[in-house]
Coordinates of C-alpha atoms and ligand atoms in Angstrom, one line a residue:
X1 CA 28.1 116.5 -16.2
X2 CA 31.2 116.2 -14.0
X3 CA 31.0 118.3 -10.8
X4 CA 33.8 120.9 -10.4
X5 CA 36.0 120.6 -7.4
X6 CA 36.1 123.5 -4.9
X7 CA 39.6 125.0 -5.1
X8 CA 41.6 125.6 -1.9
X9 CA 44.6 127.7 -1.2
X10 CA 46.5 126.5 1.9
X11 CA 48.7 128.7 4.0
X12 CA 51.2 126.7 6.1
X13 CA 52.5 123.2 5.7
X14 CA 53.4 122.4 9.3
X15 CA 51.4 120.0 11.6
X16 CA 48.0 121.4 10.8
X17 CA 48.7 122.1 7.1
X18 CA 50.0 118.6 6.5
X19 CA 47.2 117.0 8.5
X20 CA 44.6 118.9 6.5
X21 CA 46.3 118.2 3.2
X22 CA 46.4 114.4 3.9
X23 CA 42.7 114.3 4.9
X24 CA 41.6 116.2 1.8
X25 CA 43.8 113.9 -0.4
X26 CA 42.2 110.8 1.2
X27 CA 38.6 112.1 0.7
X28 CA 37.9 112.5 -2.9
X29 CA 34.1 112.6 -2.1
X30 CA 34.6 115.9 -0.4
X31 CA 34.8 117.6 -3.8
X32 CA 37.7 119.9 -2.8
X33 CA 41.3 120.1 -3.9
X34 CA 44.3 122.0 -2.6
X35 CA 45.6 123.8 -5.7
X36 CA 48.4 125.9 -4.0
X37 CA 50.3 125.9 -0.7
X38 CA 52.0 129.0 0.6
X39 CA 55.0 128.5 3.0
X40 CA 57.9 130.5 4.3
X41 CA 61.2 128.6 4.3
X42 CA 62.7 127.7 0.9
X43 CA 65.4 125.5 2.5
X44 CA 63.0 123.0 4.3
X45 CA 62.5 119.5 2.9
X46 CA 58.9 118.8 1.8
X47 CA 57.2 115.5 1.5
X48 CA 55.3 116.4 -1.6
X49 CA 56.4 117.9 -5.0
X50 CA 57.9 121.5 -5.0
X51 CA 55.4 122.4 -7.7
X52 CA 52.6 122.5 -5.1
X53 CA 54.3 125.4 -3.2
X54 CA 54.7 129.2 -3.5
X55 CA 56.3 131.7 -1.2
X56 CA 54.2 134.6 -2.5
X57 CA 50.8 135.1 -0.7
X58 CA 49.4 136.9 -3.8
X59 CA 49.6 133.6 -5.7
X60 CA 46.7 132.5 -3.6
X61 CA 45.0 135.7 -2.6
X62 CA 44.9 137.2 -6.1
X63 CA 43.9 133.9 -7.8
X64 CA 40.2 134.3 -8.7
X65 CA 39.9 130.5 -9.3
X66 CA 40.5 129.8 -5.5
X67 CA 37.3 129.7 -3.5
X68 CA 38.5 128.9 0.0
X69 CA 41.6 130.0 1.9
X70 CA 42.8 127.7 4.7
X71 CA 45.1 129.6 7.1
X72 CA 47.4 127.4 9.3
X73 CA 50.5 129.4 9.9
X74 CA 52.4 130.0 13.1
X75 CA 52.5 133.8 13.1
X76 CA 49.2 135.4 14.4
X77 CA 50.0 138.9 13.0
X78 CA 50.7 137.6 9.5
X79 CA 47.7 135.3 9.8
X80 CA 45.3 138.2 10.4
X81 CA 46.6 140.0 7.3
X82 CA 46.1 136.9 5.2
X83 CA 42.6 136.2 6.5
X84 CA 41.6 139.9 6.1
X85 CA 42.9 140.0 2.5
X86 CA 41.2 136.7 1.7
X87 CA 37.8 137.9 3.0
X88 CA 38.1 141.2 1.2
X89 CA 39.0 139.3 -2.0
X90 CA 35.7 137.4 -1.8
X91 CA 37.0 134.1 -0.5
X92 CA 35.7 132.1 2.5
X93 CA 38.2 131.2 5.1
X94 CA 39.0 128.4 7.5
X95 CA 41.7 129.2 10.2
X96 CA 43.3 127.2 13.0
X97 CA 44.9 130.2 14.7
X98 CA 43.4 130.7 18.1
X99 CA 45.7 133.7 19.0
X100 CA 44.7 135.5 15.8
X101 CA 41.0 134.8 16.2
X102 CA 40.8 135.7 19.9
X103 CA 42.7 139.0 19.3
X104 CA 40.6 140.0 16.3
X105 CA 37.1 138.6 17.0
X106 CA 35.4 142.0 16.7
X107 CA 37.1 142.7 13.3
X108 CA 36.3 139.2 12.0
X109 CA 32.6 139.7 12.8
X110 CA 32.8 143.1 11.1
X111 CA 34.6 141.7 8.0
X112 CA 32.0 138.9 7.6
X113 CA 29.2 141.5 7.7
X114 CA 31.0 143.8 5.3
X115 CA 32.0 141.2 2.7
X116 CA 29.2 138.6 3.1
X117 CA 32.0 135.9 3.2
X118 CA 32.4 133.3 6.0
X119 CA 35.2 132.5 8.4
X120 CA 35.1 129.3 10.4
X121 CA 37.7 128.3 13.1
X122 CA 36.7 125.0 14.8
X123 CA 40.3 123.8 14.9
X124 CA 41.2 126.8 17.0
X125 CA 39.5 125.4 20.1
X126 CA 40.2 121.9 21.4
X127 CA 41.5 120.4 18.1
X128 CA 39.2 117.6 16.9
X129 CA 36.4 118.2 19.4
X130 CA 33.5 120.1 17.8
X131 CA 33.2 122.6 20.7
X132 CA 32.2 125.7 18.7
X133 CA 29.8 123.9 16.4
X134 CA 28.0 122.4 19.4
X135 CA 27.9 125.7 21.4
X136 CA 27.0 127.8 18.4
X137 CA 24.3 125.6 16.9
X138 CA 23.0 123.0 19.4
X139 CA 23.1 125.3 22.4
X140 CA 22.0 128.4 20.5
X141 CA 18.7 128.6 22.5
X142 CA 19.9 127.3 25.8
X143 CA 21.4 129.6 28.5
X144 CA 24.7 128.2 29.7
X145 CA 25.5 128.7 33.4
X146 CA 29.1 127.6 33.4
X147 CA 31.8 126.1 31.2
X148 CA 35.0 124.6 32.4
X149 CA 37.6 122.4 30.8
X150 CA 41.0 121.3 29.9
X151 CA 41.6 123.1 26.6
X152 CA 45.3 123.0 26.2
X153 CA 46.8 119.6 25.2
X154 CA 50.5 120.4 25.7
X155 CA 50.2 121.6 29.3
X156 CA 48.0 118.6 30.1
X157 CA 50.6 116.3 28.5
X158 CA 53.3 118.0 30.6
X159 CA 51.3 117.6 33.8
X160 CA 50.6 114.0 33.0
X161 CA 54.3 113.2 32.5
X162 CA 55.3 115.1 35.7
X163 CA 52.6 113.3 37.8
X164 CA 53.0 109.8 36.3
X165 CA 56.7 109.6 35.8
X166 CA 58.0 112.2 38.2
X167 CA 59.6 114.0 35.3
X168 CA 60.8 117.6 36.0
X169 CA 59.0 120.4 34.2
X170 CA 61.7 121.1 31.5
X171 CA 62.0 117.4 30.5
X172 CA 58.2 117.0 30.2
X173 CA 58.1 120.2 28.1
X174 CA 60.8 119.0 25.7
X175 CA 58.8 115.7 25.3
X176 CA 55.7 117.7 24.4
X177 CA 57.6 119.8 21.9
X178 CA 59.2 116.7 20.3
X179 CA 55.7 115.1 19.8
X180 CA 54.4 118.3 18.1
X181 CA 51.9 119.1 20.9
X182 CA 53.5 122.3 22.1
X183 CA 53.1 125.6 20.2
X184 CA 56.2 126.9 18.3
X185 CA 56.6 129.5 21.2
X186 CA 56.1 127.3 24.3
X187 CA 55.3 130.4 26.4
X188 CA 51.9 130.5 24.8
X189 CA 51.1 127.1 26.3
X190 CA 52.8 127.0 29.6
X191 CA 51.9 130.5 30.7
X192 CA 48.2 129.7 30.0
X193 CA 47.8 132.3 27.2
X194 CA 46.8 129.7 24.6
X195 CA 44.1 128.4 26.9
X196 CA 43.1 132.0 27.5
X197 CA 42.7 132.6 23.8
X198 CA 40.4 129.6 23.5
X199 CA 38.4 130.8 26.4
X200 CA 37.8 134.1 24.6
X201 CA 36.6 132.4 21.5
X202 CA 34.4 130.0 23.4
X203 CA 32.8 132.8 25.4
X204 CA 31.5 134.4 22.2
X205 CA 29.7 131.3 21.1
X206 CA 28.5 130.1 24.5
X207 CA 27.6 133.4 26.1
X208 CA 27.5 135.9 23.3
X209 CA 30.2 138.0 24.9
X210 CA 33.1 139.6 23.2
X211 CA 36.0 139.4 25.7
X212 CA 39.5 140.7 25.1
X213 CA 42.3 138.2 25.9
X214 CA 43.5 140.5 28.7
X215 CA 40.1 140.2 30.4
X216 CA 40.8 136.5 31.2
X217 CA 42.6 136.0 34.5
X218 CA 45.5 133.7 33.4
X219 CA 48.0 131.8 35.5
X220 CA 50.1 129.1 33.7
X221 CA 51.9 125.9 34.9
X222 CA 55.4 127.4 34.5
X223 CA 55.4 128.9 37.9
X224 CA 54.0 125.9 39.8
X225 CA 56.3 125.2 42.8
X226 CA 58.4 122.0 42.2
X227 CA 56.7 120.1 45.0
X228 CA 53.1 121.0 44.0
X229 CA 52.4 117.8 42.0
X230 CA 53.8 115.6 44.8
X231 CA 51.7 117.5 47.4
X232 CA 48.6 116.9 45.2
X233 CA 49.5 113.2 44.8
X234 CA 49.8 112.8 48.6
X235 CA 46.2 113.9 48.9
X236 CA 45.0 111.6 46.0
X237 CA 44.6 114.6 43.8
X238 CA 45.9 115.8 40.4
X239 CA 46.9 119.2 39.1
X240 CA 45.2 120.3 35.9
X241 CA 45.2 123.6 34.0
X242 CA 41.5 124.5 34.0
X243 CA 39.8 127.1 31.9
X244 CA 36.5 128.5 33.3
X245 CA 33.8 130.8 32.3
X246 CA 31.1 131.5 34.8
X247 CA 28.0 133.7 34.6
X248 CA 27.2 135.3 37.9
X249 CA 24.5 137.9 38.4
X250 CA 24.7 138.8 34.7
X251 CA 28.5 139.2 34.7
X252 CA 31.0 136.9 33.0
X253 CA 34.1 135.7 34.9
X254 CA 36.7 134.0 32.8
X255 CA 39.9 132.4 34.1
X256 CA 42.7 129.9 33.4
X257 CA 44.3 128.5 36.5
X258 CA 46.1 125.3 37.7
X259 CA 43.7 123.6 40.0
X260 CA 44.0 120.6 42.3
X261 CA 41.2 118.2 41.4
X262 CA 40.0 115.2 43.4
X263 CA 39.2 111.8 41.8
X264 CA 35.5 112.5 41.6
X265 CA 35.9 115.6 39.4
X266 CA 35.0 114.9 35.7
X267 CA 38.3 116.5 34.6
X268 CA 40.5 114.4 36.9
X269 CA 40.9 111.5 34.5
X270 CA 41.8 113.6 31.4
X271 CA 45.4 112.7 30.5
X272 CA 48.1 113.3 27.9
X273 CA 47.1 115.7 25.0
X274 CA 43.4 115.1 25.5
X275 CA 40.9 117.8 26.1
X276 CA 37.5 117.8 27.8
X277 CA 34.9 120.6 28.1
X278 CA 32.1 120.5 30.7
X279 CA 29.0 122.5 29.7
X280 CA 26.5 123.3 32.4
X281 CA 23.3 124.2 30.6
X282 CA 20.2 125.6 32.1
X283 CA 18.0 122.8 30.8
X284 CA 20.4 120.0 29.9
X285 CA 22.6 120.0 33.1
X286 CA 26.1 118.7 32.7
X287 CA 27.2 117.8 29.2
X288 CA 30.8 116.7 28.4
X289 CA 32.8 116.9 25.2
X290 CA 36.1 114.9 25.1
X291 CA 38.7 114.0 22.6
X292 CA 42.1 114.9 21.0
X293 CA 42.9 118.6 21.5
X294 CA 46.0 118.8 19.3
X295 CA 48.1 117.0 16.6
X296 CA 48.2 117.0 12.9
X297 CA 45.3 114.7 12.0
X298 CA 42.9 115.6 14.9
X299 CA 43.3 119.3 14.1
X300 CA 43.2 118.6 10.3
X301 CA 39.9 116.9 10.6
X302 CA 38.4 120.0 12.3
X303 CA 39.7 122.1 9.4
X304 CA 38.1 119.7 6.9
X305 CA 34.8 119.7 8.7
X306 CA 34.8 123.5 8.4
X307 CA 35.6 123.2 4.7
X308 CA 32.6 120.9 4.4
X309 CA 30.4 123.5 6.1
X310 CA 31.6 126.1 3.7
X311 CA 30.7 123.9 0.7
X312 CA 27.1 124.3 2.0
X313 CA 27.7 128.1 2.8
X314 CA 27.2 127.4 6.5
X315 CA 28.7 130.0 8.8
X316 CA 28.4 130.4 12.5
X317 CA 25.0 131.6 13.8
X318 CA 26.4 133.8 16.6
X319 CA 22.8 133.6 18.0
X320 CA 23.7 134.7 21.6
X321 CA 25.9 137.5 20.4
X322 CA 23.1 138.9 18.2
X323 CA 20.6 138.5 21.0
X324 CA 22.8 140.5 23.4
X325 CA 23.3 143.2 20.7
X326 CA 19.5 143.5 20.3
X327 CA 19.0 143.7 24.1
X328 CA 21.5 146.5 24.3
X329 CA 19.6 148.5 21.7
X330 CA 16.1 148.1 23.3
Ligands
LIG401 N1 49.6 121.9 16.1 C1 48.5 121.7 16.7 O1 48.1 120.7 17.2 C2 47.5 122.9 16.6 C3 46.2 122.7 17.0 C4 45.2 123.7 16.9 C5 45.6 124.9 16.3 N2 46.9 125.1 15.9 C6 47.2 126.4 15.3 O2 47.4 126.2 13.9 C7 48.4 127.1 13.4 C8 49.5 126.3 12.8 O3 50.1 125.5 13.7 P1 51.1 124.3 13.4 O4 51.3 123.5 14.6 O5 50.7 123.7 12.1 O6 52.4 125.2 13.2 P2 53.9 124.7 12.6 O7 53.9 123.2 12.5 O8 54.9 125.5 13.3 O9 53.8 125.1 11.0 C9 53.7 126.5 10.7 C10 53.6 126.6 9.2 O10 53.4 128.0 8.9 C11 54.3 128.4 7.8 N3 54.4 129.8 7.9 C12 54.8 130.6 8.9 N4 54.8 131.9 8.5 C13 54.3 131.9 7.2 C14 54.0 133.0 6.3 N5 54.1 134.3 6.6 N6 53.5 132.6 5.1 C15 53.3 131.3 4.7 N7 53.6 130.3 5.6 C16 54.1 130.6 6.8 C17 55.5 127.6 8.1 O11 56.3 127.6 6.9 P3 57.6 126.7 6.7 O12 57.2 125.3 6.6 O13 58.2 127.2 5.4 O14 58.4 127.0 7.9 C18 55.0 126.3 8.5 O15 54.7 125.5 7.4 C19 48.8 127.9 14.6 O16 48.1 129.1 14.7 C20 48.5 127.0 15.8 O17 48.2 127.8 17.0 C21 47.8 124.1 16.0

């Protein structure tokens, strides 16, 4: 008997939506098909037939034949409404929206418990790098002492261009936008908020702590003095936007700050849109995860990996969060 494909409703057909669509089309063995795509702008040119699209979210959310909703739109408020409706309608969800996830983590945990459905969001942190999967699953039993990393591809790209080609900040930002690395609203990237959102999500899986975005101390690269990169270069150093979570005497400290790193530092050599996360485990010592942190196909592959996990009904374990919840009851 022929196996039935899992049906996917896709929200958004920008960088992430198109990357995801392409990978699903090229992987028939996945056993999944995109049956409807919801977008916003009726005037935009599309590279696939108009019949694939709708402008009404109900066409996906109220279609009982759709099993999985993939949310990859640029508006975090609307994204949460879509995701919430999808879970309540009995669908599993994959999302790429870090802002939405970090602002609604507690509600998303609650919605999963209430509906028995699953939401996965690997693409929301460091693009193609399986950061959440590794922290949630592989490190579920191991206390982590510190995490630090370059978790925002566009600011890293901008800093690379400023330091390698002596470009000014605005020109480097325009280049990052032209290449599709920067968020639609560049303030999210350059002010460090996007990295802060990723730090919030990472903290839940690595330390079991539900932080609010405003609890992360955030400074971006937009206020760096003009001569800062030249000053760093004169000392043989490079400036990087570094996200950090540190556990000290039972308390978590989370920050995103530009830092001047010397050549020996494991983050010194991370260039362009690449990301790297350093994990300092109690037993394993330093582990490093590196790769492409943004872009259509790298992010699309993280989405498709989540779809694959859903085909096996595999959600996140949240082991450390559940452990902390139990400790607070005892
Ligand atoms: N780009 C990356 O490398 C990357 C990496 C990781 C995570 N993300 C996250 O992934 C999400 C999407 O990013 P992106 O770069 O793909 O954005 P994008 O290129 O700007 O595309 C956004 C898409 O969302 C659609 N859209 C906006 N509001 C909508 C609504 N209410 N209903 C239906 N569709 C709507 C747009 O429709 P139209 O086409 O009609 O305008 C567009 O297709 C964001 O949350 C972003 O933070 C992006």
